[in-house]
Short mmCIF file of C-alpha atoms in Angstrom, two decimals:
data_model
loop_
_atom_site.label_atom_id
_atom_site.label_comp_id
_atom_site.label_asym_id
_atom_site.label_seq_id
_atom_site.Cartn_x
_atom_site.Cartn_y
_atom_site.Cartn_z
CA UNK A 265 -5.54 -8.91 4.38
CA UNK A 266 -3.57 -11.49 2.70
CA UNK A 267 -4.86 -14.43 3.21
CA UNK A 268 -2.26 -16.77 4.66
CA UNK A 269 -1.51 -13.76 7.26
CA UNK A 270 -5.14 -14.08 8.88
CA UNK A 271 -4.43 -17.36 11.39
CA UNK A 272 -1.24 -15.87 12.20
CA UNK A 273 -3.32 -12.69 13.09
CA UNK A 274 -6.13 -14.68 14.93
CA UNK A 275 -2.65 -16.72 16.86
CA UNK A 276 -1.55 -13.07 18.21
CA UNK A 277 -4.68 -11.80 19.40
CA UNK A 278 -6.00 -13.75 23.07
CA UNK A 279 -9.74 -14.06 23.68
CA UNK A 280 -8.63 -11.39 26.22
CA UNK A 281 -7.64 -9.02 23.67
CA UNK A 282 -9.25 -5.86 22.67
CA UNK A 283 -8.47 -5.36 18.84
CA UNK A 284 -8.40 -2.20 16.69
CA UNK A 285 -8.97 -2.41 13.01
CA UNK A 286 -8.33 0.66 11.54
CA UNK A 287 -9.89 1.28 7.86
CA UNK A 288 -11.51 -2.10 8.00
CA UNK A 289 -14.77 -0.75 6.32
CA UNK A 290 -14.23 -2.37 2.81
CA UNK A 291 -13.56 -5.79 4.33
CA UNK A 292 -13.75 -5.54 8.21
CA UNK A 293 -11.73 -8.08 10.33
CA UNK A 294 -14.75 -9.71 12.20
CA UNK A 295 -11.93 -9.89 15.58
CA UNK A 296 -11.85 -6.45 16.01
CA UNK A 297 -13.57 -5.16 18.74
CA UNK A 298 -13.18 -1.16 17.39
CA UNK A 299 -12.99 -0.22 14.47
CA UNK A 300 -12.12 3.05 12.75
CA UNK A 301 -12.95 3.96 9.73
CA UNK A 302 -14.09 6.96 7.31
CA UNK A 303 -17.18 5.63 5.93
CA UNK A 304 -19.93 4.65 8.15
CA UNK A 305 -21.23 1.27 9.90
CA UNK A 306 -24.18 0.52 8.17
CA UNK A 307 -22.40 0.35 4.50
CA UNK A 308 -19.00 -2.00 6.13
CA UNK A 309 -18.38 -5.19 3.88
CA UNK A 310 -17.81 -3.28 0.48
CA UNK A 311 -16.35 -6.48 -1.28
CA UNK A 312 -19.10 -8.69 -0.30
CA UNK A 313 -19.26 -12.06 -1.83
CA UNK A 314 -16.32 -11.78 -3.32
CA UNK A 315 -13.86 -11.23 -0.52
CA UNK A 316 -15.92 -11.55 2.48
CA UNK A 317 -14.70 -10.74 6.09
CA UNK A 318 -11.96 -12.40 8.11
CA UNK A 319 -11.10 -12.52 11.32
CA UNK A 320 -13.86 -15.41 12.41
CA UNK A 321 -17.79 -15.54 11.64
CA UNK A 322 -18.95 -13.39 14.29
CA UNK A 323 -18.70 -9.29 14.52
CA UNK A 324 -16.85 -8.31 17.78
CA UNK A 325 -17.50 -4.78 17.07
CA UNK A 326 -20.56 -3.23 16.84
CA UNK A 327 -22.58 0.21 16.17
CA UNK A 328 -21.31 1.56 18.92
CA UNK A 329 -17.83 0.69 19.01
CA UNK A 330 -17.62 1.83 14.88
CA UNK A 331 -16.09 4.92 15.06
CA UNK A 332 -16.96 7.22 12.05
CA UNK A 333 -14.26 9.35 11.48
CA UNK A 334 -11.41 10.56 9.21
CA UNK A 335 -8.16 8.55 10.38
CA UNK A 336 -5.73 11.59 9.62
CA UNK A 337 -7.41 14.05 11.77
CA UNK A 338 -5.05 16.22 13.01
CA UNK A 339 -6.81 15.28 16.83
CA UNK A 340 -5.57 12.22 17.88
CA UNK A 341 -7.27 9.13 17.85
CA UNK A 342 -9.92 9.19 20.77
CA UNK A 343 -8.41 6.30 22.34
CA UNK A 344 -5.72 6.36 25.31
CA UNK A 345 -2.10 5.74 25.13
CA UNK A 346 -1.76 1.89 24.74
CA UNK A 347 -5.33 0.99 25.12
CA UNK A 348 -5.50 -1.95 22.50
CA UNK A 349 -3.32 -5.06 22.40
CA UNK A 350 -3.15 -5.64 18.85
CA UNK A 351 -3.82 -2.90 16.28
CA UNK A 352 -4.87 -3.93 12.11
CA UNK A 353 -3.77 -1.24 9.37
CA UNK A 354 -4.26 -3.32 6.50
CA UNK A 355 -4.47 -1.82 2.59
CA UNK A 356 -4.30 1.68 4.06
CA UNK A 357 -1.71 4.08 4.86
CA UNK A 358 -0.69 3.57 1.20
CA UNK A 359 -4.25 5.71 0.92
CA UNK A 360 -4.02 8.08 3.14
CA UNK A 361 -2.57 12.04 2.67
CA UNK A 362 -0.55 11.74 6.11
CA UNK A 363 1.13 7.85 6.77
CA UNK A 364 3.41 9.17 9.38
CA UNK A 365 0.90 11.03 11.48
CA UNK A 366 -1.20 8.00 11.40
CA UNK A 367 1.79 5.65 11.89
CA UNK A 368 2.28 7.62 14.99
CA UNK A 369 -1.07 7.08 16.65
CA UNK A 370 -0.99 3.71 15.93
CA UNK A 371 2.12 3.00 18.14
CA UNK A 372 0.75 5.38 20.61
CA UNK A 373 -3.06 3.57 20.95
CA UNK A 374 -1.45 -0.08 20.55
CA UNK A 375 0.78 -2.69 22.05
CA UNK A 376 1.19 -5.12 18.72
CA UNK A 377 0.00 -5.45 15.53
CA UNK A 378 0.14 -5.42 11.98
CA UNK A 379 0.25 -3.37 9.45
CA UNK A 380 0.00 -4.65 6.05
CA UNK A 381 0.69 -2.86 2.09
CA UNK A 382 0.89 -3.70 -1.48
CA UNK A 383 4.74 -4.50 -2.45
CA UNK A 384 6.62 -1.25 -3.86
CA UNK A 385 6.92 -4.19 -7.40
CA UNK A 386 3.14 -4.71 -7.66
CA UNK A 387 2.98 -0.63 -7.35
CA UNK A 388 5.13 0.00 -9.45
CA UNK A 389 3.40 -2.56 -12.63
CA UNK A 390 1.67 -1.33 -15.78
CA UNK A 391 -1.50 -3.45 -16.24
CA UNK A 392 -3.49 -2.61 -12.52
CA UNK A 393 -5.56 0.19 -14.51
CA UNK A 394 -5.49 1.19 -18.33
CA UNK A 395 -2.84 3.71 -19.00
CA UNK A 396 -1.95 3.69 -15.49
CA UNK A 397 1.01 2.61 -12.93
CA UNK A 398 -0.38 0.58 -9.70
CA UNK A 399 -3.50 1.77 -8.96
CA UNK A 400 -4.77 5.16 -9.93
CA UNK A 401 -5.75 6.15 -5.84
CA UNK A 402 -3.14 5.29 -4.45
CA UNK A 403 -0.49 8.12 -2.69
CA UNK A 404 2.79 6.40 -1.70
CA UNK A 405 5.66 3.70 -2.70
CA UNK A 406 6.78 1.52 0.12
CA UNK A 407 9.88 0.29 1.42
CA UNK A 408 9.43 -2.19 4.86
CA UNK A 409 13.04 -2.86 6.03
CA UNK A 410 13.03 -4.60 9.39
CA UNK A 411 10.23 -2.72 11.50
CA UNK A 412 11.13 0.65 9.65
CA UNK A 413 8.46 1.88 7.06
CA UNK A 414 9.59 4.41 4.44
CA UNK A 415 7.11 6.50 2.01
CA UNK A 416 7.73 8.20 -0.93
CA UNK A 417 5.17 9.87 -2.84
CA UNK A 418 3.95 8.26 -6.12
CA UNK A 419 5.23 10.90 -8.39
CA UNK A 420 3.06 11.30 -11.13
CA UNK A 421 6.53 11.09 -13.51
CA UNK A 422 5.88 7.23 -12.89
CA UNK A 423 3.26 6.85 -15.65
CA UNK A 424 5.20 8.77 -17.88
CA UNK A 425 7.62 6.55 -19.49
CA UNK A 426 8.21 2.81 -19.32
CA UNK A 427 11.56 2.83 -17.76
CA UNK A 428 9.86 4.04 -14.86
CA UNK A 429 7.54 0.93 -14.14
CA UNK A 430 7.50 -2.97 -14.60
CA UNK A 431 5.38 -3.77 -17.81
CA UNK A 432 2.20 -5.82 -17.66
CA UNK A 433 4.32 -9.06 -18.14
CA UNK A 434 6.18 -8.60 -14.67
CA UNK A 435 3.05 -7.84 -12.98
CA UNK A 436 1.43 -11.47 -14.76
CA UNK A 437 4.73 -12.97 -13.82
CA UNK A 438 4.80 -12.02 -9.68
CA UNK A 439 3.08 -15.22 -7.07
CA UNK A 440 0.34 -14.32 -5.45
CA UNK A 441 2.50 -13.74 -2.27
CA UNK A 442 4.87 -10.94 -3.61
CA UNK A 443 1.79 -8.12 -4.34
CA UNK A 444 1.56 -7.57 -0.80
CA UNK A 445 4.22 -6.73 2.18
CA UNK A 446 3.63 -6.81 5.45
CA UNK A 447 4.60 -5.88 9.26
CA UNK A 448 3.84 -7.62 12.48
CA UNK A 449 5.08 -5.41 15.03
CA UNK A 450 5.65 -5.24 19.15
CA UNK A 451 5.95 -2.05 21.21
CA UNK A 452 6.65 -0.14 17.80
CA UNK A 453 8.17 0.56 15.12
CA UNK A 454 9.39 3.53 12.60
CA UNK A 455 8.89 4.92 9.72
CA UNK A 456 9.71 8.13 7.70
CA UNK A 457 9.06 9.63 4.15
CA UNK A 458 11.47 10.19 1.45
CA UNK A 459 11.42 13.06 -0.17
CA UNK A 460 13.09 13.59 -3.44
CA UNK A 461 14.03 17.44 -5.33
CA UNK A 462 13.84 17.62 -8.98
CA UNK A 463 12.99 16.44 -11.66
CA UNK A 464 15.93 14.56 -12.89
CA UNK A 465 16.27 12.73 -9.15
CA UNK A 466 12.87 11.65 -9.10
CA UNK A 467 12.96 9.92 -12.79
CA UNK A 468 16.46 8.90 -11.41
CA UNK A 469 14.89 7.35 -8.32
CA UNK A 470 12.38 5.90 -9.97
CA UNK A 471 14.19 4.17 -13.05
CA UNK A 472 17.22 3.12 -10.52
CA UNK A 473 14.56 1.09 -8.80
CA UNK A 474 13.28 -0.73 -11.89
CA UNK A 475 16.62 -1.65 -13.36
CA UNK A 476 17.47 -3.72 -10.61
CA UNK A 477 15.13 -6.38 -11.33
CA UNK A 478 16.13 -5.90 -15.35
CA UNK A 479 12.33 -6.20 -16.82
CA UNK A 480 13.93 -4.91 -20.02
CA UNK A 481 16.42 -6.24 -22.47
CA UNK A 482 19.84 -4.52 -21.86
CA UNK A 483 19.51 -3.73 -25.75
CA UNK A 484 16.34 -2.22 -25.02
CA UNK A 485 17.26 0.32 -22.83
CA UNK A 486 20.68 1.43 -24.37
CA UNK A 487 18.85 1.98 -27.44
CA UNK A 488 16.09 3.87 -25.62
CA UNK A 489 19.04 6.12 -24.29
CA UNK A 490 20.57 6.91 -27.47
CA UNK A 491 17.24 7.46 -28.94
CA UNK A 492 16.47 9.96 -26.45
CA UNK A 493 19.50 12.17 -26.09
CA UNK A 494 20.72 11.45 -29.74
CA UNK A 495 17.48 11.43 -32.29
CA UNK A 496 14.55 13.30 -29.91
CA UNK A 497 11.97 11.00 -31.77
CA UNK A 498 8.55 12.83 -32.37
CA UNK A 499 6.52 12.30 -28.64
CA UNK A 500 4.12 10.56 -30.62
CA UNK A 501 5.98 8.25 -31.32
CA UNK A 502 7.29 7.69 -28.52
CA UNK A 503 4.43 7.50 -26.70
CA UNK A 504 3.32 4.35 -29.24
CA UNK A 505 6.45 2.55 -28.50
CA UNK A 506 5.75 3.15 -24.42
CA UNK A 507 2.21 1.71 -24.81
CA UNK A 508 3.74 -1.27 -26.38
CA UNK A 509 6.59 -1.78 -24.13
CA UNK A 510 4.20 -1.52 -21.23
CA UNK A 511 1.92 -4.09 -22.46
#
């Protein structure tokens, strides 16, 4: 969880309040008093040291309340219809194969909450992983607009050219405070995928999206047209002028 977010987290949540942190096992939210998760109990606090838990110095949950499970199960969580106040999705639905079916469960098991995702610009940034666009496990690009989610799959066409992504430089260039997005929410919220048909809309999509924030020099990327439907360079060459464009 982003940092800053955490006391406004804590400021939600009553001593009264039963918490659900769902996929908290890498770095659990100590407040929680369930947590759901795929790996098990006795391996929780992957990060360690270096990004150790939040949510207070004391475990709320316990053995028995860390349920060991696959979050995108087609049964529903085993939890009743609005039995936690405050519900924690934090660094996950960008993970999982099925965001809306989870999304779903989460407004159906909680009052409140928050739900928390890296920004579609840090996603979409060369430099994460070698070679790579955002991070290599990651499923989805997201959009939060008000309390509406929307998901579209990270087609793989994104690592294929640089007009698709940010280069390295934008990535070094973004505060601390624009890699993540987040969503505090009450009674619900919404959320749907977009799905896009062909090739050409998808590399469309995708290189509308980066042109808005104009990471390239307008020079740059008229010559990169004509280059492309005019000259049809060798791909290995283009593929060397990518890697340096991306760097």
């Amino acid at each position: 969880m982003y940092e800053p977010n955490v006391e406004p987290v804590l400021q939600a949540i009553t001593p009264a309040s039963i918490v659900l942190d769902i996929g908290g096992w890498a770095r659990p939210f100590n407040r929680a008093n369930w947590v759901v998760d795929a790996e098990p109990w006795g391996t929780r606090g992957y990060y360690g040291a270096t990004q150790p838990a939040q949510g207070g110095s004391r475990e709320w949950f316990s053995e028995r309340t860390w349920i060991q499970r696959d979050v995108c199960d087609r049964a529903p969580l085993p939890f009743a219809d609005k039995a936690f106040d405050f519900v924690i999705c934090s660094h996950v639905l960008e993970d999982v194969r099925d965001p809306l079916g989870l999304c779903a469960e989460i407004v159906r098991v909680g009052r409140a909450g928050y739900i928390e995702l890296p920004s579609r610009a840090v996603e979409s940034c060369r430099g994460i992983e070698p070679g790579l666009v955002g991070w290599s496990h990651h499923r989805w690009l997201v959009d939060i607009t008000g309390t509406h989610l929307t998901f579209m799959m990270k087609y793989h066409t994104i690592h294929a050219h640089w007009r698709y992504s940010f280069p390295a430089r934008y990535l070094r260039s973004l505060p601390h405070e624009r890699h993540v997005q987040w969503l505090f929410w009450t009674d619900d919220f919404t959320c749907e995928e977009r799905t896009l048909h062909g090739p050409g809309t998808i590399a469309d999509a995708l290189s509308s999206y980066v042109a808005t924030r104009r990471p390239y020099p307008p020079l740059l990327v008229t010559a990169d047209r004509l280059v492309r439907t005019a000259f049809g360079l060798p791909g290995r060459l283009v593929r060397a002028i990518q890697r340096r464009i991306g760097d």
